PDB file of C-alpha atoms in Angstrom:
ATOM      1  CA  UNK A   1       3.029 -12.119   6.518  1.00  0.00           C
ATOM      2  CA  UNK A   2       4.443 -15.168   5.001  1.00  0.00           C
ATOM      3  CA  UNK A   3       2.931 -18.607   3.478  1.00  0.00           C
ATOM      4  CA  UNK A   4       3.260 -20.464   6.272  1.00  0.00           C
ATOM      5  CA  UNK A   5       2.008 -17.435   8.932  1.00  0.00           C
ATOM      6  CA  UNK A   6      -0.999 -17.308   6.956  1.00  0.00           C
ATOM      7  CA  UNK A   7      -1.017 -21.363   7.433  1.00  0.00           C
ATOM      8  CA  UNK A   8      -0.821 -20.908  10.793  1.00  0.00           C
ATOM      9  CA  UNK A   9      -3.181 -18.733  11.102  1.00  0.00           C
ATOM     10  CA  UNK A  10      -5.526 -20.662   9.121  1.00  0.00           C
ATOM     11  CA  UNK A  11      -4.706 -23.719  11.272  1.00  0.00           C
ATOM     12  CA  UNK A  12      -5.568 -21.934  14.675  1.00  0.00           C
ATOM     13  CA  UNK A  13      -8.732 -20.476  13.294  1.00  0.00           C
ATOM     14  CA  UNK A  14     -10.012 -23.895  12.167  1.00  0.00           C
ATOM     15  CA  UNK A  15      -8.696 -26.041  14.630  1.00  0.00           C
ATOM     16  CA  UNK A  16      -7.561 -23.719  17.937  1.00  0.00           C
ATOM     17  CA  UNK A  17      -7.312 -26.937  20.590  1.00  0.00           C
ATOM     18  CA  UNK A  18      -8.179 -29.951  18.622  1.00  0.00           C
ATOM     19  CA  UNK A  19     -10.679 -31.543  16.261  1.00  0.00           C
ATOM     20  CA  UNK A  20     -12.991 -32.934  18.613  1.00  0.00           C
ATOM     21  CA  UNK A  21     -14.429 -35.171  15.765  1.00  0.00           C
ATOM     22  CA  UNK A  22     -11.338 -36.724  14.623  1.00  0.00           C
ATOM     23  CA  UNK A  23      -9.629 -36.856  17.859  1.00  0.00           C
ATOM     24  CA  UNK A  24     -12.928 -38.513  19.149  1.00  0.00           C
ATOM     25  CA  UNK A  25     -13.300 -41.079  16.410  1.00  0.00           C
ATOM     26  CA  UNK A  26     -10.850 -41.669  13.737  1.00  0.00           C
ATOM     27  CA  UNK A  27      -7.588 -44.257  15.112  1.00  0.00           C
ATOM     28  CA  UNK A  28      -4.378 -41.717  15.419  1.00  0.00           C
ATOM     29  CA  UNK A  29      -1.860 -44.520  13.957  1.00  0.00           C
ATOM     30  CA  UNK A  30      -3.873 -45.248  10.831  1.00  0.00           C
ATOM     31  CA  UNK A  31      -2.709 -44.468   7.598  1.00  0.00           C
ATOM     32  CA  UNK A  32      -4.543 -44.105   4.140  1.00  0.00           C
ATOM     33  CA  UNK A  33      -4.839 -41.736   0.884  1.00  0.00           C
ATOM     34  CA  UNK A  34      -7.250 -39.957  -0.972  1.00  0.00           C
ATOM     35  CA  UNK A  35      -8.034 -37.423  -4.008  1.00  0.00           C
ATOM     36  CA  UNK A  36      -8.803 -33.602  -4.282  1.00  0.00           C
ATOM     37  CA  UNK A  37     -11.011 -33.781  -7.220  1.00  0.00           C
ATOM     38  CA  UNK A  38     -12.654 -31.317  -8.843  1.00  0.00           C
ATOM     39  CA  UNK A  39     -16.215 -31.295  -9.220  1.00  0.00           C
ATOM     40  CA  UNK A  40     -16.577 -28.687 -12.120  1.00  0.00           C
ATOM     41  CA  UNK A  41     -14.722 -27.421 -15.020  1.00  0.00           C
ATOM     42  CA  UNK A  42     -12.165 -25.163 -13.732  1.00  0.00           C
ATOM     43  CA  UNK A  43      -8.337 -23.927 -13.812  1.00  0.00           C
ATOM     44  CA  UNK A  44      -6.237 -24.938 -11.086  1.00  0.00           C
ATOM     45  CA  UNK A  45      -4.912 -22.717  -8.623  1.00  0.00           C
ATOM     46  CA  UNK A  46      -3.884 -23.330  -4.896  1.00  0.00           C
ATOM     47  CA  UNK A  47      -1.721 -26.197  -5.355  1.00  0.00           C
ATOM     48  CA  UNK A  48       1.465 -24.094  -3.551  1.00  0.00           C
ATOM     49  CA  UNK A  49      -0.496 -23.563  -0.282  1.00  0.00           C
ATOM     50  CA  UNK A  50      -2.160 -27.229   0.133  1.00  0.00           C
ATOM     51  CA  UNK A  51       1.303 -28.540  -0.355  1.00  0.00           C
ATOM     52  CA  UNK A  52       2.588 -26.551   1.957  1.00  0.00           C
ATOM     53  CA  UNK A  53       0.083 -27.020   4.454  1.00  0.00           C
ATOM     54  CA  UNK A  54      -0.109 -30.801   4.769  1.00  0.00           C
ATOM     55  CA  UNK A  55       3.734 -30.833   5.085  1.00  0.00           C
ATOM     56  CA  UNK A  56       3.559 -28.499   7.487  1.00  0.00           C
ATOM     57  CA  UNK A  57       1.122 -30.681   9.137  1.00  0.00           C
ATOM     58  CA  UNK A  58       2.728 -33.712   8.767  1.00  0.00           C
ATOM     59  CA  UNK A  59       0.828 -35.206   5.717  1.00  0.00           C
ATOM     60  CA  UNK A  60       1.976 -35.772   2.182  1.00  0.00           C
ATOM     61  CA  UNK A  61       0.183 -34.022  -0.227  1.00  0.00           C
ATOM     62  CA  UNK A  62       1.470 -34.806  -4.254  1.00  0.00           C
ATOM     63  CA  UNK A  63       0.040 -32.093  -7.111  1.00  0.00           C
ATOM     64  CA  UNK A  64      -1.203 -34.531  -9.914  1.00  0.00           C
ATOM     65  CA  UNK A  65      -1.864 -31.354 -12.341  1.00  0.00           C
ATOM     66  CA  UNK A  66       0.034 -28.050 -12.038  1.00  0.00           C
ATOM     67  CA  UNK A  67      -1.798 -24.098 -11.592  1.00  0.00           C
ATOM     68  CA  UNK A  68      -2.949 -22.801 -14.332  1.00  0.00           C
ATOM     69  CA  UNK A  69      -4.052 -26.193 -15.843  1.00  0.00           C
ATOM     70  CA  UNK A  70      -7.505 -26.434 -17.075  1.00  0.00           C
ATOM     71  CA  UNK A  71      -9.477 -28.789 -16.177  1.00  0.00           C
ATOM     72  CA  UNK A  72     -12.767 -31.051 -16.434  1.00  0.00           C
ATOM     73  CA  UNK A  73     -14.903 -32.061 -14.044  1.00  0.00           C
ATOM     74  CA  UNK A  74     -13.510 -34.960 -11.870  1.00  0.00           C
ATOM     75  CA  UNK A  75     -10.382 -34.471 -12.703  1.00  0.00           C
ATOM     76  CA  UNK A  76      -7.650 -35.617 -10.156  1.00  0.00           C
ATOM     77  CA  UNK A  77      -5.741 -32.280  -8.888  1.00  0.00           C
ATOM     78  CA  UNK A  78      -3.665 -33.984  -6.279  1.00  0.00           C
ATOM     79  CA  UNK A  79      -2.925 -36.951  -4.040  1.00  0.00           C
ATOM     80  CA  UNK A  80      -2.851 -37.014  -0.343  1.00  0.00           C
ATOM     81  CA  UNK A  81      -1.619 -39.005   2.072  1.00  0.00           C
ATOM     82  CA  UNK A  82      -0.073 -40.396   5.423  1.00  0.00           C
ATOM     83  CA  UNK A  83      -2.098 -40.337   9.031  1.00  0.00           C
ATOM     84  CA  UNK A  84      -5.379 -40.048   7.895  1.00  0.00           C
ATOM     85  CA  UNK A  85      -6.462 -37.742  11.156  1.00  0.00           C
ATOM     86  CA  UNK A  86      -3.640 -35.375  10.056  1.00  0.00           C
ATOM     87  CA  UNK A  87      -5.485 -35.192   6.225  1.00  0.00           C
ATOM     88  CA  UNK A  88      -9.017 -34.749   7.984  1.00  0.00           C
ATOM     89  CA  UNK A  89      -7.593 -31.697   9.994  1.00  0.00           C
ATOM     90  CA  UNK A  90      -5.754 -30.233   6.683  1.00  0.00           C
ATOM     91  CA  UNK A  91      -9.207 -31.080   4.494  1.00  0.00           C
ATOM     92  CA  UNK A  92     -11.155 -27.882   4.924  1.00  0.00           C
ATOM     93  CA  UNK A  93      -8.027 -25.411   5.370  1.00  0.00           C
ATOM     94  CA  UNK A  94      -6.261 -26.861   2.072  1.00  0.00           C
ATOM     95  CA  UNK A  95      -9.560 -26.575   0.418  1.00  0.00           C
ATOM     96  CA  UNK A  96     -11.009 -23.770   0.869  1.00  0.00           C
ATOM     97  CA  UNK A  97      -7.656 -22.088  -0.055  1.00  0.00           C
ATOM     98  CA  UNK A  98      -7.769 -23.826  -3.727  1.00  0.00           C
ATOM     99  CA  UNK A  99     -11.384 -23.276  -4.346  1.00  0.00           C
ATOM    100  CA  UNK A 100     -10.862 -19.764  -4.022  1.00  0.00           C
ATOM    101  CA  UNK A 101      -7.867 -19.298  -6.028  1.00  0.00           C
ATOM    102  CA  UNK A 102      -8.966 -21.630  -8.459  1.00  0.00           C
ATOM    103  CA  UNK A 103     -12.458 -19.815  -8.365  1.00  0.00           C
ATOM    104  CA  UNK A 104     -10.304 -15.917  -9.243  1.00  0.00           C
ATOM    105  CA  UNK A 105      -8.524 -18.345 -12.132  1.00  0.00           C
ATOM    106  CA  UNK A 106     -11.110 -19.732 -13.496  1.00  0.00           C
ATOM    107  CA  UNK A 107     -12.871 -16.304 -13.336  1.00  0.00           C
ATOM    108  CA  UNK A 108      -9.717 -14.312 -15.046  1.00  0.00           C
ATOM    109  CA  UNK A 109      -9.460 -17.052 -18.027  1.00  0.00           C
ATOM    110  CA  UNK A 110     -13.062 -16.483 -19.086  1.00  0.00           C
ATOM    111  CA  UNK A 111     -12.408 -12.634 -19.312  1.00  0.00           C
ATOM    112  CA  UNK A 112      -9.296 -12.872 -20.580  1.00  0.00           C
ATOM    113  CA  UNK A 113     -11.011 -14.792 -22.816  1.00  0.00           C
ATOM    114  CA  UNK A 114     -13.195 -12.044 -24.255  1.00  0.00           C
ATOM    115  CA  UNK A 115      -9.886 -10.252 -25.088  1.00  0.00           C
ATOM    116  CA  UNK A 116      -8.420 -13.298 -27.019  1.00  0.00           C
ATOM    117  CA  UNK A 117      -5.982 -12.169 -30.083  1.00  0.00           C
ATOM    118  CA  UNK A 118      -5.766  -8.226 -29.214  1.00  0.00           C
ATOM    119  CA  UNK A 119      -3.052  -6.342 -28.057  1.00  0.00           C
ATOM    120  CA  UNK A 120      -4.281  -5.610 -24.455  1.00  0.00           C
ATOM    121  CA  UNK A 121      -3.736  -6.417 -20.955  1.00  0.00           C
ATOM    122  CA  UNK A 122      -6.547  -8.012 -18.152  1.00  0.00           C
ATOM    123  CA  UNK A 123      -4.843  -6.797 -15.353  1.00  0.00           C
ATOM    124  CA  UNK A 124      -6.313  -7.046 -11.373  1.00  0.00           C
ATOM    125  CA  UNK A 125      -6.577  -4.393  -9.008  1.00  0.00           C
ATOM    126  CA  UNK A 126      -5.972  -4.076  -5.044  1.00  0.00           C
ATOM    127  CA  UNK A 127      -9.160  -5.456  -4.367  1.00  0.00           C
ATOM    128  CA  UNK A 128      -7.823  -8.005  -2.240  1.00  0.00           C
ATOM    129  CA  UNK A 129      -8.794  -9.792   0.412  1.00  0.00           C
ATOM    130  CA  UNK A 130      -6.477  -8.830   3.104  1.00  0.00           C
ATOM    131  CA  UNK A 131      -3.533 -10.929   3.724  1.00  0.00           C
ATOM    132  CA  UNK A 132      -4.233 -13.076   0.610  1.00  0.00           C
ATOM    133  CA  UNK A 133      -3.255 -10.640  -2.244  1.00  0.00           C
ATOM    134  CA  UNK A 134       0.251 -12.387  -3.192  1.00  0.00           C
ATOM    135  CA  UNK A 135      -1.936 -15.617  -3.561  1.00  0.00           C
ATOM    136  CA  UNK A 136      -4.844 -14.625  -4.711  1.00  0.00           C
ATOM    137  CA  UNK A 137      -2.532 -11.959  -7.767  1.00  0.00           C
ATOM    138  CA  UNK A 138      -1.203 -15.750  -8.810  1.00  0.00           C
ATOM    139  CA  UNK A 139      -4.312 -16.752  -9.268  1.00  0.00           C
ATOM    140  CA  UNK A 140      -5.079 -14.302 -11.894  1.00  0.00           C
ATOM    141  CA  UNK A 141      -1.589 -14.761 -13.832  1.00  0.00           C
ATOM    142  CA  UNK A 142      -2.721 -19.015 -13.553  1.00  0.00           C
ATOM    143  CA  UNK A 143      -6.115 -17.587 -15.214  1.00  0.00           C
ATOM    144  CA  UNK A 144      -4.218 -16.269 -18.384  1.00  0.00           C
ATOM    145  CA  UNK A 145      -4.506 -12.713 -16.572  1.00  0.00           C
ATOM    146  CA  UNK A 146      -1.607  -9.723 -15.639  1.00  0.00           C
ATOM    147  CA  UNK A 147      -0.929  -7.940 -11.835  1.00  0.00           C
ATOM    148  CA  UNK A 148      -1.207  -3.963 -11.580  1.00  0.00           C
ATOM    149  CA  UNK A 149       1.067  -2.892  -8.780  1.00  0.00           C
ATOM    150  CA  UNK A 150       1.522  -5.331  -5.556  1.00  0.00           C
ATOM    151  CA  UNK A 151       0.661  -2.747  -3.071  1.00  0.00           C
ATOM    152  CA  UNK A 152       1.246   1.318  -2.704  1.00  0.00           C
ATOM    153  CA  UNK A 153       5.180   0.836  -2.322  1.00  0.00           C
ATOM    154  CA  UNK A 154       5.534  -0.248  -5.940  1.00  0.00           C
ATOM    155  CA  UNK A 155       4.044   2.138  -7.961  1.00  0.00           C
ATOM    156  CA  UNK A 156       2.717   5.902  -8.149  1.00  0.00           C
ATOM    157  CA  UNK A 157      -1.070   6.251  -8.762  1.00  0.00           C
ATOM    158  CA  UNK A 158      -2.762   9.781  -8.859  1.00  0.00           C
ATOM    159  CA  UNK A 159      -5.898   9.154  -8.099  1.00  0.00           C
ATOM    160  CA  UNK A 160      -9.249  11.727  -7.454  1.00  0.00           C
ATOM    161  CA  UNK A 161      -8.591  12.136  -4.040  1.00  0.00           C
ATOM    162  CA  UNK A 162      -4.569  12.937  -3.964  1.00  0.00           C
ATOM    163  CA  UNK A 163      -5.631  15.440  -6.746  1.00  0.00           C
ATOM    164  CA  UNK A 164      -7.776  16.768  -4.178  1.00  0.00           C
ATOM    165  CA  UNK A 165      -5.454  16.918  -1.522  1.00  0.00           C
ATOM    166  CA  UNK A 166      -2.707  18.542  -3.738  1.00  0.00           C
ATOM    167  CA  UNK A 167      -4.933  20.794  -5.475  1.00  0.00           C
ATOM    168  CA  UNK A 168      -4.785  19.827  -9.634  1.00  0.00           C
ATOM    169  CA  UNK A 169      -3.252  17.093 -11.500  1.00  0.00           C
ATOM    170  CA  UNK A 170      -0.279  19.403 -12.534  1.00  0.00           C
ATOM    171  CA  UNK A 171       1.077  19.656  -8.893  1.00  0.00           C
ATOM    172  CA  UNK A 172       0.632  16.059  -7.848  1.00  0.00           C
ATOM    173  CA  UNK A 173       2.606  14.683 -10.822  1.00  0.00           C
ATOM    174  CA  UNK A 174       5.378  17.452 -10.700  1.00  0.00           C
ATOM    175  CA  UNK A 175       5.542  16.500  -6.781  1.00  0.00           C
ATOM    176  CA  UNK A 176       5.454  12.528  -7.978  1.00  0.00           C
ATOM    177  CA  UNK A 177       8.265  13.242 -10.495  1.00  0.00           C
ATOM    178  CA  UNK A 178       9.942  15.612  -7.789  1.00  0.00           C
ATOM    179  CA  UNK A 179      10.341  12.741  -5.350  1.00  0.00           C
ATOM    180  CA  UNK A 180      10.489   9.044  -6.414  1.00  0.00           C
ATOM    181  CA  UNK A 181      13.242   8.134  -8.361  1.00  0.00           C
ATOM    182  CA  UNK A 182      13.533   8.010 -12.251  1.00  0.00           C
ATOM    183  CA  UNK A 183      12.254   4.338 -12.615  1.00  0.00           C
ATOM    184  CA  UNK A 184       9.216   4.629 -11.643  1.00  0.00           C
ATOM    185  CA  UNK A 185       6.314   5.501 -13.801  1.00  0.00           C
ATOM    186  CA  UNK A 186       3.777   7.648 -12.605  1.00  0.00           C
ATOM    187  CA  UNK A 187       0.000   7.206 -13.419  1.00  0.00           C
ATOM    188  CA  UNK A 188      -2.492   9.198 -13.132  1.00  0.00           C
ATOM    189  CA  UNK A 189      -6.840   8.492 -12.781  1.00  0.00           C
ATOM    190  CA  UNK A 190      -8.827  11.000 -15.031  1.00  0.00           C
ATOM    191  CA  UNK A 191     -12.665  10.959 -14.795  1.00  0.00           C
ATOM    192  CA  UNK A 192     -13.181  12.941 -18.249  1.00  0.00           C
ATOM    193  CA  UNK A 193     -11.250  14.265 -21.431  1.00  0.00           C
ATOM    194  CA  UNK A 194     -10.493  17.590 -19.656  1.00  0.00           C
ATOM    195  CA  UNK A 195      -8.582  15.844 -17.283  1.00  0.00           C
ATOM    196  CA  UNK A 196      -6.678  13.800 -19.766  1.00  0.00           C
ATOM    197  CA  UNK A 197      -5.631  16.893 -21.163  1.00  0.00           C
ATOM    198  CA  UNK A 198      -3.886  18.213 -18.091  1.00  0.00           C
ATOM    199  CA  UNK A 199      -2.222  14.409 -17.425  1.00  0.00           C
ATOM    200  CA  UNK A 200      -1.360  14.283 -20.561  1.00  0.00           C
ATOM    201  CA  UNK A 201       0.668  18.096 -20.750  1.00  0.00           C
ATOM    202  CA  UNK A 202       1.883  17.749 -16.998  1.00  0.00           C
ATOM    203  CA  UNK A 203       3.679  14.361 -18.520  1.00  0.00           C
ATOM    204  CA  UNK A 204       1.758  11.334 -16.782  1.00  0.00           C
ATOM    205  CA  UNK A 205       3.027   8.198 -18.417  1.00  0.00           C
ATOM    206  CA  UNK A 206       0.262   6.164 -17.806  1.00  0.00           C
ATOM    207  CA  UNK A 207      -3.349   7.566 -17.811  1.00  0.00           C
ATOM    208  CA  UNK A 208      -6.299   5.480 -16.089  1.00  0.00           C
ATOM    209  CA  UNK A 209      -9.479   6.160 -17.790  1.00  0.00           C
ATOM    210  CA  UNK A 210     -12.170   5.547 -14.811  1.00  0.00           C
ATOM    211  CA  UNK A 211     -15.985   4.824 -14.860  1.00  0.00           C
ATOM    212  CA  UNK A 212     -15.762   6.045 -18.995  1.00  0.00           C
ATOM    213  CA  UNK A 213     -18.403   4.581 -20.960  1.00  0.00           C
ATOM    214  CA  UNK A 214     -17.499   3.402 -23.895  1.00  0.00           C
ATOM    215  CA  UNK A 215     -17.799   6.102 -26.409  1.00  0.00           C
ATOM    216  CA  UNK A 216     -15.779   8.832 -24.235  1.00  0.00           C
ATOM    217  CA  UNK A 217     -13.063   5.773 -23.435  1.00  0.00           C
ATOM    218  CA  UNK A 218     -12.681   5.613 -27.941  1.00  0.00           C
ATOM    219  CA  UNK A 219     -12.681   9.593 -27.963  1.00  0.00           C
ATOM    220  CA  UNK A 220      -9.989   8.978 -25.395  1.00  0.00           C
ATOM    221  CA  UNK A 221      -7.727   7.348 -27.253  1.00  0.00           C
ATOM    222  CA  UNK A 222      -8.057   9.164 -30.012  1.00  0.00           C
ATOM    223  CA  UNK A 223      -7.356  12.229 -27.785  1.00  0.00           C
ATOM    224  CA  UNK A 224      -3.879  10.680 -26.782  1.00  0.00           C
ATOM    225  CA  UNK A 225      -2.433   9.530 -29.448  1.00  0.00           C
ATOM    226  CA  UNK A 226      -0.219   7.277 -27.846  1.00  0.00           C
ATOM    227  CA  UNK A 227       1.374   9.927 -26.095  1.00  0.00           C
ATOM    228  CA  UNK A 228       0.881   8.037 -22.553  1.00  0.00           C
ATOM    229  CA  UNK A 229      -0.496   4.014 -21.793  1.00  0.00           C
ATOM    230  CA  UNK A 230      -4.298   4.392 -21.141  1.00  0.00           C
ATOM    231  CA  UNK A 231      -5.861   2.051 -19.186  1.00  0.00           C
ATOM    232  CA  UNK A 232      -9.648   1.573 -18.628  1.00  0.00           C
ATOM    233  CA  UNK A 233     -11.494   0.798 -15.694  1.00  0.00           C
ATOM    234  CA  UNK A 234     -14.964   0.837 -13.685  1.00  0.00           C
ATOM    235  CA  UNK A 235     -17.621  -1.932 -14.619  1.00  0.00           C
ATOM    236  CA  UNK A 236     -15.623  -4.095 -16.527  1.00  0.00           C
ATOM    237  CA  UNK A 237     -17.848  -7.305 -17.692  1.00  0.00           C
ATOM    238  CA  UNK A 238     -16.939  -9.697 -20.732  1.00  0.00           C
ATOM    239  CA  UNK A 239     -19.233  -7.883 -22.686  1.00  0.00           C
ATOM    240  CA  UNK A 240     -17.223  -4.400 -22.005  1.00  0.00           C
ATOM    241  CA  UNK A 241     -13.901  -6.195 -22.492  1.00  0.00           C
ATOM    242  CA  UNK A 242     -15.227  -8.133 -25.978  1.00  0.00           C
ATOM    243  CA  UNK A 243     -16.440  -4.288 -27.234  1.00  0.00           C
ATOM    244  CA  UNK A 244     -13.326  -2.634 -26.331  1.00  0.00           C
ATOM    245  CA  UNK A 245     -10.541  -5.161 -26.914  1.00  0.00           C
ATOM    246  CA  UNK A 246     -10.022  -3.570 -30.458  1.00  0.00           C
ATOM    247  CA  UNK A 247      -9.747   0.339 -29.266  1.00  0.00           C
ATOM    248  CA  UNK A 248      -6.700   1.375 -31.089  1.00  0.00           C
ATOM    249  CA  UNK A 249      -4.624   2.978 -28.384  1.00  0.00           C
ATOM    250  CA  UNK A 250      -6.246   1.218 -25.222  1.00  0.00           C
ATOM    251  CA  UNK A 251      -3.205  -0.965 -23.806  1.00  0.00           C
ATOM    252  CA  UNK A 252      -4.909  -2.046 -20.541  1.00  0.00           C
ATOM    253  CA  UNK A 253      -7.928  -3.373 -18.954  1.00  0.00           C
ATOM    254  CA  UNK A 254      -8.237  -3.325 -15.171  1.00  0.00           C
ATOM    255  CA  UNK A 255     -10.972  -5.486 -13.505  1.00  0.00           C
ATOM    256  CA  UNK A 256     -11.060  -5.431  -9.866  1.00  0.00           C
ATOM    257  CA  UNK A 257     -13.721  -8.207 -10.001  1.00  0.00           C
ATOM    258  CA  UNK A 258     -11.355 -11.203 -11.358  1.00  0.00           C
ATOM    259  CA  UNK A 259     -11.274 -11.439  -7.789  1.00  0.00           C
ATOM    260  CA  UNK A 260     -13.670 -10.218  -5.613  1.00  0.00           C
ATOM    261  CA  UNK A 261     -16.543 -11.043  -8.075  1.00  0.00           C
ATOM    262  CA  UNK A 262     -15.128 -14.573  -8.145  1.00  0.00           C
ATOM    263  CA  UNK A 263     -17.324 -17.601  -7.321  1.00  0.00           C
ATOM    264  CA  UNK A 264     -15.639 -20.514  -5.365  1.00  0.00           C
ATOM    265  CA  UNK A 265     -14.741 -23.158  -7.948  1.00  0.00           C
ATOM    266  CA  UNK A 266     -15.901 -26.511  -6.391  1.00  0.00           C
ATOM    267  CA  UNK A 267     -13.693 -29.292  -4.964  1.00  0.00           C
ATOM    268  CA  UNK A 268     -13.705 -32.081  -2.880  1.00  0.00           C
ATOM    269  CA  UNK A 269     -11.344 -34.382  -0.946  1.00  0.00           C
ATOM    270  CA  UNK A 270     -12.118 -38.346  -0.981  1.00  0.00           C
ATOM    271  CA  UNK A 271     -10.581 -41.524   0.536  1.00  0.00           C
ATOM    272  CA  UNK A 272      -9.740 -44.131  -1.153  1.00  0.00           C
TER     273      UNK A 272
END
């Protein structure tokens, strides 16, 4: 689905046949302007489909601040204007898709935050909300964050129930290597250090440490020896990421909930 097929789709959602309160009270020909302001502290994301909204829609819309800026509360984010019934039926669409993305932003620079000055990644999961996952994977690199793979066609991830299906983590990577090309890494999910053993000696070249605590993710490391990337994930907080930021041998920090544990950040539209 593109931008603007998700703007359409938006657009029939919200507004299917008309807005009965504009088209019932506010003069078609008039013209005016008015101010997305934020209402909060925040980092700016969601400028790309606003804009691309109210020209779809026949309204100007003009960024005053670009994504990833951050912000203070009533801060100017952008100027709209033109037909003021065309900016009334773009209000609630446009915003609702930058507090959102400017919510997953805001939400990825505080934990990436916790990691400041170490050499590891905050990187987002598939946790997505359908449909929105190009937009709402921006957000997190506006928040200061990293992407994991787009979707399953970029990237080869072992996880507990393809070892399962195949029968050990042995045979699934020696099919993996078998039969995608010799780009592409291949990583595998390990729930304990016996595990990491076998990913490590069947050749995995990245090795997802999941739902570890803490003390078996350290003995992890140590166990690897930078002989793959190890990546850590399953209850990631601030707290987790400001204990384990300094691992030595930890490269990477997943956290499925810089998006779908993100609050709204809170905006507003006003004329002028």
């Amino acid at each position: 689905m593109t931008l603007d097929d998700l703007i359409e789709a938006a657009w029939r959602e919200d507004i299917a046949h008309g807005d009965l309160t504009t088209d019932a009270c506010v003069d078609p020909e008039k013209v005016g302007e008015g101010f997305i302001v934020a209402k909060e502290n925040l980092v700016v994301s969601g400028l790309v489909p606003a804009k691309r909204l109210f020209w779809l829609k026949g309204a100007g819309f003009e960024p005053l601040v670009e994504d990833g800026a951050h912000v203070v509360a009533g801060t100017k984010l952008a100027r709209v204007h033109g037909l003021l019934a065309r900016i009334l039926m773009c209000e609630r669409i446009a915003l609702n898709f930058m507090m959102r993305l400017s919510g997953i932003a805001t939400q990825t620079s505080l934990l990436v935050g916790e990691a400041r000055d170490a050499d590891i990644r905050i990187v987002d999961t598939r946790k997505t909300t359908p449909l929105h996952r190009e937009l709402e994977k921006a957000a997190v690199v506006h928040g200061g964050g990293h992407n994991h793979r787009f979707g399953l066609f970029d990237g080869v991830m072992i996880k507990d129930n393809h070892i399962k299906a195949v029968g050990s983590i042995t045979k699934a990577v020696e099919r993996a290597r078998k039969n995608v090309h010799h780009l592409v890494k291949i990583e595998v999910e390990v729930e304990d250090l016996e595990q990491l053993d076998e990913a490590l000696a069947a050749g995995a070249d990245v090795v997802l440490l999941d739902n570890m605590d803490d003390k078996t993710i350290k003995a992890a490391c140590a166990q690897a020896a930078g002989r793959a990337i190890l990546e850590a994930s399953g209850n990631m907080d601030a707290a987790r990421i400001a204990s384990l930021k300094d691992v030595v041998g930890l490269d990477v920090i997943s956290v499925g909930g810089l998006i779908h544990q993100a609050r709204w950040a809170d905006l507003s539209l006003r004329f002028v």
